[in-house]
CSV table of C-alpha atoms in Angstrom, one decimal:
chain,number,residue,atom,x,y,z
A,1,MET,CA,-7.1,9.4,2.8
A,2,ALA,CA,-1.5,8.4,1.6
A,3,PRO,CA,10.7,4.3,2.1
A,4,ALA,CA,13.8,3.7,2.5
A,5,ASP,CA,15.9,5.2,-0.1
A,6,PRO,CA,17.6,2.1,-1.9
A,7,THR,CA,20.9,3.2,-3.7
A,8,ALA,CA,19.7,1.7,-6.9
A,9,HIS,CA,16.6,4.2,-7.0
A,10,THR,CA,17.6,7.9,-6.1
A,11,GLY,CA,15.4,9.4,-8.7
A,12,THR,CA,12.4,11.1,-8.4
A,13,ALA,CA,9.4,9.8,-9.7
A,14,VAL,CA,8.6,11.1,-13.3
A,15,PRO,CA,5.5,9.4,-15.0
A,16,ALA,CA,5.9,7.5,-18.1
A,17,THR,CA,3.0,6.8,-20.5
A,18,ALA,CA,3.0,3.5,-19.3
A,19,ASP,CA,2.4,4.7,-15.9
A,20,VAL,CA,-0.8,6.3,-14.3
A,21,ASN,CA,-1.6,9.1,-11.4
A,22,ALA,CA,-5.0,9.3,-10.1
A,23,GLY,CA,-6.3,11.2,-7.3
A,24,ALA,CA,-7.9,9.4,-4.1
A,25,GLY,CA,-10.5,9.7,-1.6
A,26,SER,CA,-10.2,11.5,1.7
A,27,ASN,CA,-6.8,13.1,1.5
A,28,ALA,CA,-4.7,10.2,0.0
A,29,ARG,CA,-4.2,9.9,-3.8
A,30,VAL,CA,-3.4,7.0,-6.4
A,31,ARG,CA,-1.1,6.4,-8.7
A,32,ALA,CA,-0.6,3.1,-11.0
A,33,GLY,CA,0.7,1.6,-14.1
A,34,SER,CA,-1.5,0.8,-16.9
A,35,HIS,CA,-1.2,-3.0,-17.4
A,36,ALA,CA,-2.5,-5.8,-15.1
A,37,GLY,CA,-0.3,-9.3,-14.5
A,38,SER,CA,-1.1,-12.7,-13.0
A,39,SER,CA,-1.8,-13.1,-9.5
A,40,ALA,CA,-1.0,-16.8,-9.7
A,41,GLY,CA,1.3,-16.8,-6.2
A,42,VAL,CA,-1.5,-15.2,-3.9
A,43,ASP,CA,-4.2,-17.9,-3.5
A,44,ALA,CA,-1.5,-20.9,-3.3
A,45,ASP,CA,0.8,-19.1,-0.8
A,46,LEU,CA,-1.5,-17.5,1.0
A,47,GLY,CA,-4.5,-19.9,1.3
A,48,ALA,CA,-1.6,-22.7,2.3
A,49,ASP,CA,-0.3,-20.0,5.4
A,50,ALA,CA,-4.1,-19.5,6.5
A,51,GLY,CA,-4.8,-23.4,6.6
A,52,ALA,CA,-1.5,-23.9,8.3
A,53,GLY,CA,-1.8,-21.8,11.6
A,54,GLY,CA,-1.8,-18.3,9.6
A,55,LEU,CA,-5.1,-16.6,10.1
A,56,GLY,CA,-7.0,-19.4,12.3
A,57,GLU,CA,-4.1,-19.6,15.0
A,58,ASP,CA,-4.6,-19.2,18.4
A,59,THR,CA,-2.0,-17.0,20.2
A,60,MET,CA,-1.9,-16.2,24.0
A,61,ASP,CA,-2.5,-12.8,24.8
A,62,LEU,CA,0.9,-11.8,26.2
A,63,ARG,CA,2.2,-8.2,26.7
A,64,LEU,CA,5.9,-8.3,25.5
A,65,PRO,CA,8.3,-5.7,26.5
A,66,ASP,CA,8.4,-2.5,24.2
A,67,GLU,CA,12.1,-2.9,23.7
A,68,LEU,CA,11.5,-6.2,22.1
A,69,PHE,CA,9.2,-4.6,19.9
A,70,ALA,CA,11.7,-2.2,18.7
A,71,LEU,CA,14.0,-4.8,18.2
A,72,ALA,CA,12.1,-7.0,16.2
A,73,ALA,CA,11.1,-3.7,14.0
A,74,ASP,CA,14.9,-3.0,13.4
A,75,GLU,CA,15.8,-6.7,12.6
A,76,SER,CA,12.9,-7.3,10.2
A,77,SER,CA,13.2,-4.3,8.3
A,78,TYR,CA,12.5,-4.4,4.4
A,79,ASN,CA,14.3,-8.1,4.4
A,80,HIS,CA,11.9,-10.4,5.9
A,81,GLY,CA,9.9,-11.0,3.0
A,82,ALA,CA,10.6,-14.7,0.9
A,83,ARG,CA,13.0,-14.4,-1.9
A,84,ARG,CA,13.0,-16.4,-5.1
A,85,PRO,CA,14.9,-19.5,-5.2
A,86,ASP,CA,17.3,-17.9,-7.8
A,87,GLN,CA,18.1,-15.2,-5.5
A,88,ASP,CA,21.4,-15.1,-3.8
A,89,THR,CA,21.3,-14.8,0.1
A,90,ALA,CA,23.2,-11.4,0.2
A,91,GLN,CA,21.4,-8.5,1.8
A,92,PRO,CA,18.9,-6.6,-0.9
A,93,SER,CA,20.8,-3.4,-2.4
A,94,ALA,CA,18.4,-1.2,-0.2
A,95,SER,CA,20.6,0.9,1.5
A,96,ILE,CA,18.6,2.9,3.7
A,97,ALA,CA,19.0,6.4,4.7
A,98,THR,CA,18.7,6.1,8.4
A,99,THR,CA,19.6,9.4,9.6
A,100,ARG,CA,16.6,10.8,10.9
A,101,GLU,CA,15.6,14.3,9.8
A,102,ALA,CA,15.1,17.0,12.7
A,103,SER,CA,11.6,17.9,11.5
A,104,VAL,CA,10.6,14.0,11.8
A,105,ARG,CA,8.4,13.5,15.5
A,106,SER,CA,8.8,9.9,17.0
A,107,VAL,CA,5.9,7.9,16.3
A,108,PRO,CA,5.4,3.7,17.0
A,109,SER,CA,6.8,1.6,14.8
A,110,LEU,CA,4.4,-1.0,15.0
A,111,VAL,CA,0.5,-0.9,15.5
A,112,PRO,CA,-0.5,-2.1,18.6
A,113,ALA,CA,-2.3,-5.6,18.5
A,114,GLU,CA,-5.5,-4.4,19.7
A,115,ASP,CA,-5.6,-2.0,16.6
A,116,ASP,CA,-6.8,-4.6,13.9
A,117,LEU,CA,-9.0,-2.8,11.7
A,118,LEU,CA,-6.9,-4.3,8.8
A,119,ASP,CA,-6.1,-7.6,10.2
A,120,ARG,CA,-2.3,-6.6,10.8
A,121,VAL,CA,-1.0,-5.7,7.3
A,122,ALA,CA,2.4,-6.2,8.9
A,123,ASP,CA,1.7,-9.9,9.0
A,124,TRP,CA,0.2,-10.5,5.7
A,125,GLY,CA,3.4,-11.7,4.4
A,126,PRO,CA,5.1,-11.9,0.8
A,127,THR,CA,3.4,-13.1,-2.5
A,128,ASP,CA,4.9,-14.4,-5.8
A,129,THR,CA,4.4,-12.2,-8.6
A,130,ARG,CA,5.3,-12.8,-12.3
A,131,VAL,CA,8.1,-10.1,-11.8
A,132,GLY,CA,9.3,-11.2,-8.3
A,133,VAL,CA,8.3,-11.3,-4.7
A,134,PHE,CA,6.2,-8.8,-3.4
A,135,GLN,CA,5.3,-7.5,-0.3
A,136,LEU,CA,3.6,-4.3,1.8
A,137,VAL,CA,5.7,-3.4,4.5
A,138,PRO,CA,4.4,-0.9,6.9
A,139,VAL,CA,5.9,2.7,7.0
A,140,ARG,CA,8.5,3.6,9.2
A,141,VAL,CA,9.0,7.6,9.3
A,142,GLU,CA,12.5,7.5,10.4
A,143,ARG,CA,13.8,5.3,7.4
A,144,ASP,CA,11.3,6.0,4.5
A,145,LEU,CA,10.2,9.4,4.8
A,146,PRO,CA,12.8,11.2,2.7
A,147,LEU,CA,12.2,8.9,-0.4
A,148,ILE,CA,8.4,9.2,0.3
A,149,GLY,CA,8.6,13.0,0.3
A,150,ARG,CA,10.8,12.9,-3.1
A,151,TRP,CA,8.4,10.8,-5.0
A,152,MET,CA,5.4,13.4,-3.6
A,153,ASN,CA,7.6,16.3,-5.1
A,154,ASP,CA,7.5,14.8,-8.7
A,155,PRO,CA,5.7,17.2,-10.4
A,156,ALA,CA,3.3,14.7,-11.9
A,157,ALA,CA,2.7,12.9,-8.7
A,158,ALA,CA,2.1,16.4,-6.7
A,159,ALA,CA,-0.7,17.4,-9.4
A,160,PHE,CA,-2.8,13.8,-8.1
A,161,TRP,CA,-1.6,13.5,-4.5
A,162,GLY,CA,-1.1,17.4,-3.6
A,163,LEU,CA,1.5,16.2,-1.1
A,164,SER,CA,4.5,18.3,-2.5
A,165,GLY,CA,6.5,21.2,-0.9
A,166,PRO,CA,8.5,20.8,2.1
A,167,GLN,CA,9.2,17.5,3.6
A,168,LYS,CA,6.8,18.2,6.5
A,169,VAL,CA,3.9,18.0,4.4
A,170,THR,CA,4.4,14.4,3.4
A,171,GLU,CA,5.6,13.9,7.0
A,172,ASP,CA,2.0,15.4,8.4
A,173,HIS,CA,0.1,13.1,6.2
A,174,VAL,CA,2.0,10.1,7.0
A,175,LEU,CA,2.0,10.7,10.6
A,176,THR,CA,-1.9,11.5,10.9
A,177,GLN,CA,-2.2,7.9,9.5
A,178,LEU,CA,0.3,6.3,12.0
A,179,ALA,CA,-1.4,8.4,15.1
A,180,GLY,CA,-4.8,7.1,14.2
A,181,ASP,CA,-6.6,4.0,15.2
A,182,GLY,CA,-5.2,1.6,12.6
A,183,ARG,CA,-8.0,2.3,9.9
A,184,SER,CA,-5.3,3.5,7.3
A,185,VAL,CA,-1.8,1.7,7.1
A,186,PRO,CA,0.8,3.3,5.0
A,187,CYS,CA,3.0,1.1,3.3
A,188,ILE,CA,6.0,0.6,1.4
A,189,GLY,CA,5.9,-1.6,-1.5
A,190,VAL,CA,9.0,-3.8,-2.0
A,191,LEU,CA,9.8,-6.1,-5.0
A,192,ASP,CA,12.1,-8.7,-4.7
A,193,GLY,CA,13.8,-6.8,-1.5
A,194,THR,CA,13.9,-3.3,-3.2
A,195,PRO,CA,11.5,-0.4,-2.1
A,196,MET,CA,9.8,0.9,-5.0
A,197,SER,CA,6.2,2.1,-4.3
A,198,TYR,CA,4.0,3.8,-1.7
A,199,TRP,CA,0.8,2.5,-0.7
A,200,GLU,CA,-2.2,3.3,1.7
A,201,ILE,CA,-3.9,0.4,3.0
A,202,TYR,CA,-7.7,1.4,4.3
A,203,ARG,CA,-11.1,0.7,5.6
A,204,ALA,CA,-13.0,2.5,2.9
A,205,ASP,CA,-16.3,1.7,5.0
A,206,LEU,CA,-14.9,4.2,7.9
A,207,ASP,CA,-13.5,6.6,5.7
A,208,PRO,CA,-15.3,9.7,4.6
A,209,LEU,CA,-15.6,8.0,1.3
A,210,ALA,CA,-18.4,5.7,2.7
A,211,ARG,CA,-20.6,9.1,2.6
A,212,ARG,CA,-20.3,9.2,-1.3
A,213,TYR,CA,-21.3,5.4,-2.2
A,214,PRO,CA,-23.2,2.6,-0.8
A,215,ALA,CA,-20.4,1.1,1.2
A,216,ARG,CA,-20.5,-2.3,2.8
A,217,PRO,CA,-18.7,-3.5,6.2
A,218,HIS,CA,-15.0,-4.3,5.6
A,219,ASP,CA,-14.8,-2.5,2.5
A,220,THR,CA,-11.0,-2.1,2.0
A,221,GLY,CA,-9.5,0.7,-0.2
A,222,LEU,CA,-6.0,1.2,-2.0
A,223,HIS,CA,-4.1,4.2,-3.0
A,224,LEU,CA,-0.7,3.5,-4.9
A,225,LEU,CA,2.5,5.7,-6.3
A,226,VAL,CA,5.0,3.8,-8.2
A,227,GLY,CA,7.9,5.7,-7.5
A,228,ALA,CA,11.0,4.2,-8.7
A,229,VAL,CA,12.6,5.7,-11.8
A,230,ALA,CA,13.5,2.1,-13.3
A,231,ASP,CA,9.8,0.4,-12.7
A,232,ARG,CA,8.0,3.0,-14.8
A,233,GLY,CA,7.0,2.2,-18.0
A,234,ARG,CA,7.0,-1.6,-17.3
A,235,GLY,CA,3.5,-1.9,-16.9
A,236,LEU,CA,3.9,-2.9,-12.9
A,237,GLY,CA,1.0,-0.9,-11.6
A,238,GLY,CA,-1.8,-3.0,-12.9
A,239,LEU,CA,0.2,-6.2,-12.1
A,240,LEU,CA,0.8,-4.7,-8.5
A,241,LEU,CA,-2.7,-3.6,-7.7
A,242,ARG,CA,-3.9,-7.1,-8.6
A,243,ALA,CA,-1.4,-8.7,-6.2
A,244,ALA,CA,-2.4,-6.2,-3.6
A,245,ALA,CA,-6.2,-6.4,-4.1
A,246,ASP,CA,-5.8,-10.1,-3.7
A,247,LEU,CA,-3.5,-10.0,-0.7
A,248,VAL,CA,-6.3,-7.9,0.9
A,249,LEU,CA,-9.0,-10.8,-0.1
A,250,VAL,CA,-6.8,-13.5,1.3
A,251,ARG,CA,-5.8,-12.2,4.4
A,252,ARG,CA,-9.2,-10.1,5.3
A,253,PRO,CA,-11.8,-12.9,4.8
A,254,SER,CA,-14.5,-10.4,6.3
A,255,CYS,CA,-13.8,-8.3,3.0
A,256,ALA,CA,-15.9,-8.8,0.2
A,257,ARG,CA,-14.7,-5.6,-1.8
A,258,VAL,CA,-11.3,-3.9,-2.8
A,259,ILE,CA,-12.2,-0.1,-3.5
A,260,ALA,CA,-10.6,2.7,-5.3
A,261,GLU,CA,-11.3,6.0,-6.5
A,262,PRO,CA,-9.1,7.3,-9.0
A,263,ASP,CA,-9.7,11.0,-10.6
A,264,ILE,CA,-12.1,10.2,-13.5
A,265,ARG,CA,-10.1,12.6,-16.0
A,266,ASN,CA,-7.1,9.9,-15.3
A,267,THR,CA,-8.1,7.4,-18.1
A,268,PRO,CA,-4.9,5.4,-18.0
A,269,SER,CA,-5.0,4.9,-14.4
A,270,ILE,CA,-8.6,3.8,-14.8
A,271,ALA,CA,-7.5,1.3,-17.6
A,272,ALA,CA,-4.8,-0.2,-15.2
A,273,PHE,CA,-7.7,-0.9,-12.7
A,274,LEU,CA,-9.7,-2.6,-14.9
A,275,THR,CA,-7.0,-4.8,-16.2
A,276,ALA,CA,-6.2,-5.5,-12.5
A,277,GLY,CA,-9.7,-7.0,-12.3
A,278,PHE,CA,-11.6,-4.2,-10.9
A,279,ARG,CA,-14.8,-3.0,-12.5
A,280,PHE,CA,-16.0,0.5,-13.0
A,281,SER,CA,-18.9,0.9,-10.5
A,282,ALA,CA,-20.1,4.9,-10.5
A,283,GLU,CA,-18.7,8.4,-10.9
A,284,VAL,CA,-18.7,9.9,-7.3
A,285,ASP,CA,-18.2,13.5,-6.4
A,286,LEU,CA,-15.3,13.9,-3.5
A,287,PRO,CA,-14.2,17.2,-1.8
A,288,ASP,CA,-10.9,17.6,-4.4
A,289,LYS,CA,-12.1,15.6,-7.7
A,290,ARG,CA,-14.8,13.6,-9.3
A,291,ALA,CA,-13.9,10.0,-9.0
A,292,ALA,CA,-14.1,6.6,-10.7
A,293,LEU,CA,-15.4,4.2,-8.2
A,294,MET,CA,-13.7,1.5,-9.0
A,295,VAL,CA,-14.4,-2.3,-7.2
A,296,ARG,CA,-13.0,-5.6,-7.2
A,297,ASP,CA,-15.2,-8.2,-5.8
A,298,ARG,CA,-14.3,-11.3,-4.1
A,299,THR,CA,-16.8,-13.6,-6.1
A,300,LEU,CA,-15.4,-12.5,-9.4
A,301,ARG,CA,-11.7,-12.4,-8.9
A,302,HIS,CA,-11.1,-15.5,-10.3
A,303,LEU,CA,-12.8,-14.7,-13.4
A,304,LEU,CA,-11.8,-10.8,-13.8
């Protein structure tokens, strides 16, 4: 185990010292910043949602027309997340390249309801951080592939993700996840309406990684690439790792641990996970690297 191209972020991802690259488990890779931030908005907002009909709400088992799903996906795009009170009501500056490249194959935009291995990442919703409203939005290939491909072709990202080259390399990687059973969900990290990072949320206990450590049921893994030029060197990686890990723990009550496996040589990445509330558990040998197994425990998340 891996966006729309906002007009404000057209550069490729070139890391700064404060940002971090790290390899990942199966055939995905990790990149993150080196400073952690507060996750204060997660528990209050998401806990309230769960108690008010979010996670526990009963729903009818209806089969809606495919056309309705497509319409809903198009209308929601990146703009369905919460906005800060001081933001205006104008559309975000995420002007997305919607022209699909000829090589992009058609894939579903929504994960079917029965594919629920990650408790519907698309429904997790936004969370407040000290730098703005953050949300994980599942990838739509026709909208997001060009920007993801450019990020992957940055030399620093390529060194750890291994997805540089023609766009088809990144395309195949993303499509493999989208065509699977829902155990890995590629996402765009959207901060205050602007796509700025690439994520993979995956079931670590169902991943080949589980053969290399004592996995527990519902262990959930994270991979992160901070891609936008303006977002590097700001310490966002660690802050967003903490926010995303807390989203997992709040939205997936069956999950007791969030897992990551940066390359053991990438000390800035390991530092980012530590400051994001992860602990170092062990060194593990993976097919493409020796990794540091990082763990964020549900029982310790209010202490670290």
